[in-house]
Structures are given as C-alpha cells and as structure tokens.
mmCIF file of C-alpha atoms in Angstrom:
data_model
loop_
_atom_site.group_PDB
_atom_site.id
_atom_site.type_symbol
_atom_site.label_atom_id
_atom_site.label_comp_id
_atom_site.label_asym_id
_atom_site.label_seq_id
_atom_site.Cartn_x
_atom_site.Cartn_y
_atom_site.Cartn_z
ATOM 1 C CA ASP X 1 7.997 1.046 -17.602
ATOM 2 C CA VAL X 2 11.624 1.828 -18.372
ATOM 3 C CA TYR X 3 12.164 3.657 -15.078
ATOM 4 C CA LYS X 4 11.799 0.414 -13.135
ATOM 5 C CA ARG X 5 14.990 -1.583 -12.714
ATOM 6 C CA GLN X 6 14.310 -5.051 -11.320
ATOM 7 C CA LEU X 7 16.789 -6.247 -8.698
ATOM 8 C CA MET X 8 17.172 -9.902 -7.879
ATOM 9 C CA ILE X 9 19.026 -11.257 -4.863
ATOM 10 C CA GLU X 10 19.166 -14.956 -5.602
ATOM 11 C CA THR X 11 22.312 -15.917 -3.690
ATOM 12 C CA ILE X 12 23.948 -14.713 -0.505
ATOM 13 C CA ASP X 13 26.802 -13.207 -2.545
ATOM 14 C CA GLN X 14 24.374 -10.691 -4.081
ATOM 15 C CA VAL X 15 23.202 -9.255 -0.751
ATOM 16 C CA PRO X 16 24.314 -5.616 -0.191
ATOM 17 C CA ARG X 17 27.365 -5.423 2.032
ATOM 18 C CA LEU X 18 27.954 -3.386 5.141
ATOM 19 C CA PRO X 19 31.394 -1.780 5.490
ATOM 20 C CA LYS X 20 33.864 -3.876 7.480
ATOM 21 C CA ARG X 21 34.310 -2.786 11.073
ATOM 22 C CA ARG X 22 37.614 -1.216 11.982
ATOM 23 C CA ALA X 23 39.556 -2.784 14.848
ATOM 24 C CA GLU X 24 39.811 0.618 16.520
ATOM 25 C CA SER X 25 36.140 1.567 16.677
ATOM 26 C CA HIS X 26 33.522 2.228 19.328
ATOM 27 C CA LYS X 27 29.746 2.266 19.719
ATOM 28 C CA GLY X 28 29.501 5.819 18.442
ATOM 29 C CA ASP X 29 30.759 4.632 15.047
ATOM 30 C CA TYR X 30 27.780 2.381 14.403
ATOM 31 C CA GLY X 31 24.814 4.664 14.695
ATOM 32 C CA ARG X 32 22.660 6.273 17.340
ATOM 33 C CA VAL X 33 19.165 4.924 16.720
ATOM 34 C CA LEU X 34 16.087 6.636 18.182
ATOM 35 C CA ILE X 35 12.858 4.605 18.149
ATOM 36 C CA VAL X 36 9.568 6.260 19.130
ATOM 37 C CA ALA X 37 7.198 3.433 19.959
ATOM 38 C CA GLY X 38 4.901 1.716 22.406
ATOM 39 C CA SER X 39 1.837 2.479 24.470
ATOM 40 C CA ARG X 40 0.117 0.907 27.449
ATOM 41 C CA GLY X 41 -0.535 -2.705 26.434
ATOM 42 C CA MET X 42 1.848 -2.478 23.451
ATOM 43 C CA THR X 43 5.224 -2.426 25.184
ATOM 44 C CA GLY X 44 6.357 -5.506 23.278
ATOM 45 C CA ALA X 45 6.278 -3.665 19.953
ATOM 46 C CA ALA X 46 8.771 -1.114 21.222
ATOM 47 C CA ALA X 47 11.019 -3.743 22.771
ATOM 48 C CA LEU X 48 11.090 -5.904 19.640
ATOM 49 C CA ALA X 49 12.029 -2.935 17.460
ATOM 50 C CA GLY X 50 14.821 -2.054 19.872
ATOM 51 C CA MET X 51 16.092 -5.632 19.984
ATOM 52 C CA GLY X 52 16.015 -5.825 16.189
ATOM 53 C CA ALA X 53 18.228 -2.738 15.993
ATOM 54 C CA LEU X 54 20.665 -4.036 18.599
ATOM 55 C CA ARG X 55 20.954 -7.419 16.895
ATOM 56 C CA SER X 56 21.661 -5.667 13.587
ATOM 57 C CA GLY X 57 24.765 -3.834 14.690
ATOM 58 C CA ALA X 58 23.457 -0.500 16.010
ATOM 59 C CA GLY X 59 25.931 1.162 18.343
ATOM 60 C CA LEU X 60 23.368 2.840 20.605
ATOM 61 C CA VAL X 61 19.614 2.359 20.650
ATOM 62 C CA PHE X 62 17.251 4.738 22.455
ATOM 63 C CA LEU X 63 13.627 3.702 22.949
ATOM 64 C CA ALA X 64 11.358 6.706 23.537
ATOM 65 C CA VAL X 65 8.180 5.354 25.141
ATOM 66 C CA PRO X 66 5.293 6.646 27.299
ATOM 67 C CA ALA X 67 6.418 7.086 30.906
ATOM 68 C CA SER X 68 4.103 4.390 32.265
ATOM 69 C CA CYS X 69 5.688 1.854 29.887
ATOM 70 C CA TRP X 70 9.261 2.751 30.746
ATOM 71 C CA SER X 71 9.982 0.144 33.420
ATOM 72 C CA VAL X 72 8.405 -2.711 31.432
ATOM 73 C CA VAL X 73 10.319 -1.895 28.253
ATOM 74 C CA ALA X 74 13.579 -1.402 30.144
ATOM 75 C CA ALA X 75 13.229 -4.780 31.844
ATOM 76 C CA LEU X 76 12.910 -6.688 28.558
ATOM 77 C CA GLU X 77 16.410 -5.910 27.260
ATOM 78 C CA PRO X 78 19.369 -4.339 29.082
ATOM 79 C CA GLY X 79 21.205 -3.348 25.902
ATOM 80 C CA TYR X 80 19.089 -0.389 24.824
ATOM 81 C CA LEU X 81 18.453 2.876 26.643
ATOM 82 C CA THR X 82 14.961 4.117 27.463
ATOM 83 C CA VAL X 83 13.521 7.624 27.316
ATOM 84 C CA PRO X 84 10.264 8.188 29.266
ATOM 85 C CA LEU X 85 7.877 10.551 27.480
ATOM 86 C CA LEU X 86 4.892 12.614 28.542
ATOM 87 C CA GLU X 87 1.708 10.626 28.001
ATOM 88 C CA ASP X 88 -2.051 11.007 27.985
ATOM 89 C CA GLY X 89 -4.501 9.287 30.312
ATOM 90 C CA GLU X 90 -4.602 6.183 28.113
ATOM 91 C CA GLY X 91 -0.862 5.583 28.214
ATOM 92 C CA CYS X 92 -0.098 6.930 24.728
ATOM 93 C CA VAL X 93 2.535 9.525 23.825
ATOM 94 C CA ALA X 94 1.185 13.047 24.337
ATOM 95 C CA ALA X 95 1.797 16.037 22.080
ATOM 96 C CA GLY X 96 3.669 17.606 24.979
ATOM 97 C CA ALA X 97 6.478 15.109 24.376
ATOM 98 C CA LEU X 98 7.487 16.820 21.123
ATOM 99 C CA ALA X 99 10.085 19.101 22.720
ATOM 100 C CA GLU X 100 11.887 16.106 24.241
ATOM 101 C CA LEU X 101 11.666 14.190 20.967
ATOM 102 C CA HIS X 102 13.077 17.062 18.902
ATOM 103 C CA GLU X 103 16.019 17.321 21.270
ATOM 104 C CA ARG X 104 16.691 13.590 21.057
ATOM 105 C CA ALA X 105 16.420 13.577 17.266
ATOM 106 C CA ASP X 106 19.092 16.242 17.003
ATOM 107 C CA ARG X 107 21.553 13.737 18.507
ATOM 108 C CA ALA X 108 20.432 10.698 16.488
ATOM 109 C CA ASP X 109 21.797 9.301 13.222
ATOM 110 C CA VAL X 110 18.503 7.638 12.313
ATOM 111 C CA ALA X 111 15.023 7.370 13.807
ATOM 112 C CA ALA X 112 11.976 5.138 13.562
ATOM 113 C CA ILE X 113 8.424 5.814 14.637
ATOM 114 C CA GLY X 114 5.231 3.824 14.887
ATOM 115 C CA PRO X 115 5.387 0.339 16.450
ATOM 116 C CA GLY X 116 2.640 0.058 19.058
ATOM 117 C CA LEU X 117 2.008 3.828 19.310
ATOM 118 C CA GLY X 118 -1.772 3.713 18.980
ATOM 119 C CA VAL X 119 -3.716 6.318 17.013
ATOM 120 C CA THR X 120 -4.971 9.370 18.921
ATOM 121 C CA GLU X 121 -5.206 13.023 17.977
ATOM 122 C CA ASP X 122 -1.975 13.667 19.888
ATOM 123 C CA ILE X 123 -0.233 10.792 18.102
ATOM 124 C CA ARG X 124 -1.314 12.223 14.758
ATOM 125 C CA GLN X 125 0.136 15.582 15.742
ATOM 126 C CA VAL X 126 3.393 14.025 16.917
ATOM 127 C CA VAL X 127 3.810 11.846 13.832
ATOM 128 C CA THR X 128 2.974 14.647 11.399
ATOM 129 C CA GLU X 129 5.405 17.095 12.989
ATOM 130 C CA VAL X 130 8.168 14.492 13.225
ATOM 131 C CA TYR X 131 7.612 13.422 9.618
ATOM 132 C CA ARG X 132 7.754 16.961 8.273
ATOM 133 C CA GLN X 133 10.520 18.457 10.403
ATOM 134 C CA TRP X 134 13.148 15.845 11.254
ATOM 135 C CA LYS X 135 16.165 15.944 8.950
ATOM 136 C CA VAL X 136 17.381 12.601 10.242
ATOM 137 C CA PRO X 137 16.440 9.514 8.150
ATOM 138 C CA LEU X 138 13.134 8.172 9.457
ATOM 139 C CA VAL X 139 11.552 4.710 9.266
ATOM 140 C CA VAL X 140 7.752 5.098 9.293
ATOM 141 C CA ASP X 141 5.911 1.987 10.459
ATOM 142 C CA ALA X 142 2.600 0.688 11.783
ATOM 143 C CA ASP X 143 0.623 3.331 13.700
ATOM 144 C CA ALA X 144 2.753 6.138 12.258
ATOM 145 C CA VAL X 145 1.542 5.058 8.810
ATOM 146 C CA ASN X 146 -2.021 5.004 10.134
ATOM 147 C CA ALA X 147 -1.587 8.498 11.578
ATOM 148 C CA LEU X 148 -0.303 9.869 8.269
ATOM 149 C CA ALA X 149 -3.315 8.355 6.513
ATOM 150 C CA HIS X 150 -5.268 11.193 8.143
ATOM 151 C CA HIS X 151 -2.817 13.801 6.817
ATOM 152 C CA ARG X 152 -2.003 12.655 3.289
ATOM 153 C CA ASP X 153 -1.382 16.241 2.211
ATOM 154 C CA VAL X 154 1.987 16.232 4.026
ATOM 155 C CA LEU X 155 3.391 13.040 2.496
ATOM 156 C CA GLY X 156 5.609 14.889 0.032
ATOM 157 C CA ASP X 157 6.659 17.441 2.653
ATOM 158 C CA HIS X 158 9.572 15.935 4.581
ATOM 159 C CA ALA X 159 12.960 17.298 5.573
ATOM 160 C CA GLY X 160 14.970 14.071 5.274
ATOM 161 C CA PRO X 161 15.016 10.520 3.894
ATOM 162 C CA ARG X 162 11.876 8.492 4.639
ATOM 163 C CA ILE X 163 11.317 4.721 4.555
ATOM 164 C CA PHE X 164 7.743 3.434 4.843
ATOM 165 C CA THR X 165 7.207 -0.171 6.017
ATOM 166 C CA PRO X 166 3.445 -0.851 5.850
ATOM 167 C CA HIS X 167 1.593 -4.100 5.388
ATOM 168 C CA PRO X 168 -1.077 -4.016 2.615
ATOM 169 C CA GLY X 169 -3.887 -2.919 4.967
ATOM 170 C CA GLU X 170 -1.889 0.029 6.274
ATOM 171 C CA PHE X 171 -0.871 0.991 2.758
ATOM 172 C CA ARG X 172 -4.498 0.868 1.648
ATOM 173 C CA ARG X 173 -5.445 3.267 4.447
ATOM 174 C CA LEU X 174 -2.567 5.517 3.396
ATOM 175 C CA LEU X 175 -4.091 5.646 -0.085
ATOM 176 C CA GLY X 176 -7.544 6.463 1.243
ATOM 177 C CA GLY X 177 -8.965 2.990 0.690
ATOM 178 C CA LYS X 178 -7.859 2.679 -2.924
ATOM 179 C CA ALA X 179 -6.121 -0.326 -4.479
ATOM 180 C CA ALA X 180 -2.746 -0.832 -2.820
ATOM 181 C CA GLY X 181 -0.624 -3.229 -4.851
ATOM 182 C CA GLU X 182 2.883 -3.237 -6.255
ATOM 183 C CA GLU X 183 2.246 -0.690 -8.991
ATOM 184 C CA GLU X 184 0.716 1.694 -6.471
ATOM 185 C CA ALA X 185 3.713 1.223 -4.159
ATOM 186 C CA ILE X 186 6.125 2.098 -6.957
ATOM 187 C CA ASP X 187 4.097 5.149 -7.943
ATOM 188 C CA PHE X 188 3.765 6.256 -4.310
ATOM 189 C CA ALA X 189 7.518 6.035 -3.716
ATOM 190 C CA ARG X 190 8.294 8.007 -6.854
ATOM 191 C CA ALA X 191 5.640 10.654 -6.211
ATOM 192 C CA HIS X 192 6.671 11.350 -2.620
ATOM 193 C CA GLY X 193 10.428 10.821 -2.792
ATOM 194 C CA ILE X 194 10.521 7.947 -0.307
ATOM 195 C CA VAL X 195 11.496 4.288 -0.124
ATOM 196 C CA MET X 196 8.558 1.906 0.202
ATOM 197 C CA VAL X 197 8.768 -1.523 1.835
ATOM 198 C CA LEU X 198 5.423 -3.199 1.133
ATOM 199 C CA LYS X 199 5.434 -6.190 3.456
ATOM 200 C CA GLY X 200 3.955 -9.551 2.605
ATOM 201 C CA HIS X 201 4.760 -12.663 0.612
ATOM 202 C CA ARG X 202 7.679 -11.549 -1.558
ATOM 203 C CA THR X 203 8.023 -8.176 0.186
ATOM 204 C CA LEU X 204 8.515 -5.347 -2.298
ATOM 205 C CA VAL X 205 11.159 -2.635 -1.863
ATOM 206 C CA THR X 206 11.146 0.342 -4.206
ATOM 207 C CA ASP X 207 12.313 3.928 -4.481
ATOM 208 C CA GLY X 208 10.084 4.508 -7.502
ATOM 209 C CA LYS X 209 12.837 3.603 -9.967
ATOM 210 C CA ARG X 210 14.387 0.430 -8.637
ATOM 211 C CA VAL X 211 12.316 -2.562 -7.569
ATOM 212 C CA TYR X 212 13.394 -5.478 -5.375
ATOM 213 C CA ARG X 213 11.163 -8.439 -4.550
ATOM 214 C CA ASN X 214 12.376 -10.426 -1.588
ATOM 215 C CA THR X 215 12.713 -14.205 -1.738
ATOM 216 C CA THR X 216 13.373 -15.091 1.908
ATOM 217 C CA GLY X 217 10.831 -15.683 4.682
ATOM 218 C CA ASN X 218 8.002 -18.119 5.331
ATOM 219 C CA PRO X 219 4.369 -18.176 6.601
ATOM 220 C CA GLY X 220 5.515 -18.803 10.166
ATOM 221 C CA MET X 221 6.551 -15.156 10.263
ATOM 222 C CA ALA X 222 2.905 -14.082 9.979
ATOM 223 C CA THR X 223 2.786 -13.376 13.695
ATOM 224 C CA GLY X 224 2.471 -10.277 15.859
ATOM 225 C CA GLY X 225 5.708 -8.364 16.309
ATOM 226 C CA SER X 226 7.525 -9.631 13.223
ATOM 227 C CA GLY X 227 7.200 -6.242 11.513
ATOM 228 C CA ASP X 228 8.451 -4.447 14.619
ATOM 229 C CA VAL X 229 11.674 -6.431 14.432
ATOM 230 C CA LEU X 230 12.068 -5.419 10.780
ATOM 231 C CA THR X 231 11.680 -1.753 11.689
ATOM 232 C CA GLY X 232 14.626 -2.035 14.057
ATOM 233 C CA VAL X 233 16.753 -3.835 11.475
ATOM 234 C CA VAL X 234 16.131 -1.191 8.810
ATOM 235 C CA ALA X 235 16.929 1.648 11.216
ATOM 236 C CA ALA X 236 20.142 -0.016 12.391
ATOM 237 C CA LEU X 237 21.447 -0.415 8.849
ATOM 238 C CA VAL X 238 20.691 3.184 7.909
ATOM 239 C CA GLY X 239 22.443 4.250 11.114
ATOM 240 C CA GLN X 240 25.562 2.396 9.970
ATOM 241 C CA GLY X 241 25.748 4.429 6.788
ATOM 242 C CA MET X 242 23.772 2.460 4.206
ATOM 243 C CA THR X 243 21.497 4.273 1.788
ATOM 244 C CA SER X 244 17.784 3.970 2.482
ATOM 245 C CA PHE X 245 17.173 1.664 -0.483
ATOM 246 C CA ASP X 246 20.129 -0.644 0.181
ATOM 247 C CA ALA X 247 19.318 -0.768 3.893
ATOM 248 C CA ALA X 248 15.719 -1.728 3.169
ATOM 249 C CA CYS X 249 16.732 -4.456 0.696
ATOM 250 C CA LEU X 250 19.296 -5.958 3.060
ATOM 251 C CA ALA X 251 16.966 -5.695 6.051
ATOM 252 C CA VAL X 252 14.077 -7.571 4.440
ATOM 253 C CA TRP X 253 16.434 -10.263 3.124
ATOM 254 C CA VAL X 254 18.095 -10.778 6.517
ATOM 255 C CA HIS X 255 14.782 -10.598 8.390
ATOM 256 C CA GLY X 256 13.276 -13.282 6.148
ATOM 257 C CA ARG X 257 16.414 -15.402 6.282
ATOM 258 C CA ALA X 258 16.329 -15.276 10.101
ATOM 259 C CA GLY X 259 12.781 -16.624 9.945
ATOM 260 C CA ASP X 260 13.877 -19.385 7.589
ATOM 261 C CA VAL X 261 16.771 -20.406 9.843
ATOM 262 C CA ILE X 262 14.495 -20.700 12.874
ATOM 263 C CA ALA X 263 11.730 -22.468 10.934
ATOM 264 C CA SER X 264 14.205 -25.064 9.639
ATOM 265 C CA GLU X 265 14.916 -26.062 13.243
ATOM 266 C CA ARG X 266 11.602 -25.537 15.027
ATOM 267 C CA GLY X 267 9.000 -25.517 12.279
ATOM 268 C CA GLN X 268 6.739 -22.652 11.244
ATOM 269 C CA MET X 269 3.742 -23.121 13.524
ATOM 270 C CA GLY X 270 5.502 -22.236 16.765
ATOM 271 C CA LEU X 271 7.567 -19.338 15.415
ATOM 272 C CA VAL X 272 7.174 -16.037 17.326
ATOM 273 C CA ALA X 273 8.716 -12.630 16.758
ATOM 274 C CA ARG X 274 11.234 -13.041 19.580
ATOM 275 C CA ASP X 275 12.644 -16.049 17.667
ATOM 276 C CA LEU X 276 13.657 -13.693 14.856
ATOM 277 C CA ILE X 277 15.882 -11.851 17.300
ATOM 278 C CA GLU X 278 17.693 -15.147 17.955
ATOM 279 C CA GLY X 279 18.013 -15.802 14.241
ATOM 280 C CA LEU X 280 19.510 -12.437 13.310
ATOM 281 C CA PRO X 281 23.048 -12.983 14.679
ATOM 282 C CA ARG X 282 23.265 -16.292 12.845
ATOM 283 C CA VAL X 283 22.365 -14.663 9.547
ATOM 284 C CA TRP X 284 24.837 -11.844 10.094
ATOM 285 C CA ARG X 285 27.459 -14.523 10.749
ATOM 286 C CA GLU X 286 26.610 -16.135 7.408
ATOM 287 C CA LEU X 287 27.187 -12.796 5.721
ATOM 288 C CA GLU X 288 30.435 -12.173 7.571
ATOM 289 C CA VAL X 289 32.025 -15.406 6.357
ATOM 290 C CA ARG X 290 30.789 -15.378 2.736
#
C-alpha cells in the first residue's frame, strides 16, 4: 500500500541520532523515566528494564515495584531509584497503588509499564487506567499487553503517545487469538494511533505509515529478560526528546547491536540478558564516534 514507507538502516551512519549533550547540563536534562514493573518472583524484569534505561542515557530512572520486591530490586543496581507500591497477597501491584502512580507520572517525562507485573484483576485495572489517562509517553510491554488483551475496547482511547513492544504471542492475545503478523501490526498501529514494535527475527517497527525492519541481533538474544532491557532503552530515548517512532527504531537497532557485540566475543549459547546491559555502552560509543 502507498501509505507504507519502508525504512532501511543498513549502515551505522543511517541510525537516528540523539542530540549532542551540552557541556553545561545535568541529570534533569536527560529525562525522568518511570517504570512500573515487577512482582514477587519477577524482580529481575524490573531491574533489567531499569538498567537498560540507565545504560541508554536516562537522567533519572524510577522503578515502581511492589513493596515486598523493593529491597531486592534496589540491591541489583544503585543507579536507579525505587518506589515501593501497595501490593496484594501474592506480591503483585494492587489497585490501591494508583494514587501513588498518578502522582509519580505527573513528574515523569516518559513511563513504561509491564515487565514482570503478572496478570491479576488489579493489574488489569491499573494498566487500563494508566493507559487511558496518562498524558506522558508510555511504553507498553509484556504483562501490560496481556492485561490490555482483556480490555481491547480501550486501545484507541489514550491521552498520550503509546509504544507497544509485544512478542508475537502477546500480540496474538491482543488481537483476540487472530493472526498476528506484520500486516496486522501495521494495521493495528494505524487504527489505534500508536507505534508498534513487533519483536522477533527482524523486529518490525511501525506507526501505521512508516515501516522499519531491524537487521541487528542474533538467536542468542532469545533468552528471558532481553525484552525487558529493550523496554528500558526505548523509554530512555523518548525521555531524551526523540519521537516515539525514531526512539523505537534506534532502540531496537542498538539493542540488537549490543547482542551482536557480546556474541562476537562470547558466542550465542551463553548470552544472557544482563550481558546486553554490558554491550549497550559500547554501542553508544560506536555511535558517538561515527
């Protein structure tokens, strides 16, 4: 269709650029990122998303997690700040946490929700209200996508920019079990006014008009937590002033390139999500000196 403009990033010189940092700048200039994530037994998902944001230039990163997870998440990385939330008896965020979350969102430049949240009735309520009401750009990942699959009537009803980052199974649930390929992703993005990042081999990024197929990454990245890192990278770039589409394109390219850098040294079989965190600064360095 004529509305689709194919974008190819074949060399490092074609990667979208972040603005250069001013010598006289401070952490407040590079985005306040709020990430709502984690549950009992899924603290790593929250931590990896937070680390991904920090290693992608975010000025301040706040991880809002269930209170019982707070000390574990805080111990994994000293660079982000943690916000303990009201939780239910299973260690998942409770609906009673919404007042705290709304207050935090009012002070954020970008937010993300979903990694490791779990899916409960309270989570569905939290995700639906956040999705509809927050004016701040929002990255919707993992269990937040699963929660919205139960409330598909609200998908076009959002107060600010939205970036979805599902894998094919999550996208299929979002479509009610229907076919969930590239054409459906393009149509979904156009119909609901969002940016879609359909993860997988040759990850697809689309806003319904433009289409980018990523060329970086390798099978070693098919490991738990890899997508959580990507969520943090996308949020960090939006927080630094990039448009949702450009941020998503750059994030998936850098995320895949980080995996390629690590795999070239250690091989694919032993690659874990935490390795991507190590690879990110090296890729950003490549982009700085191009």
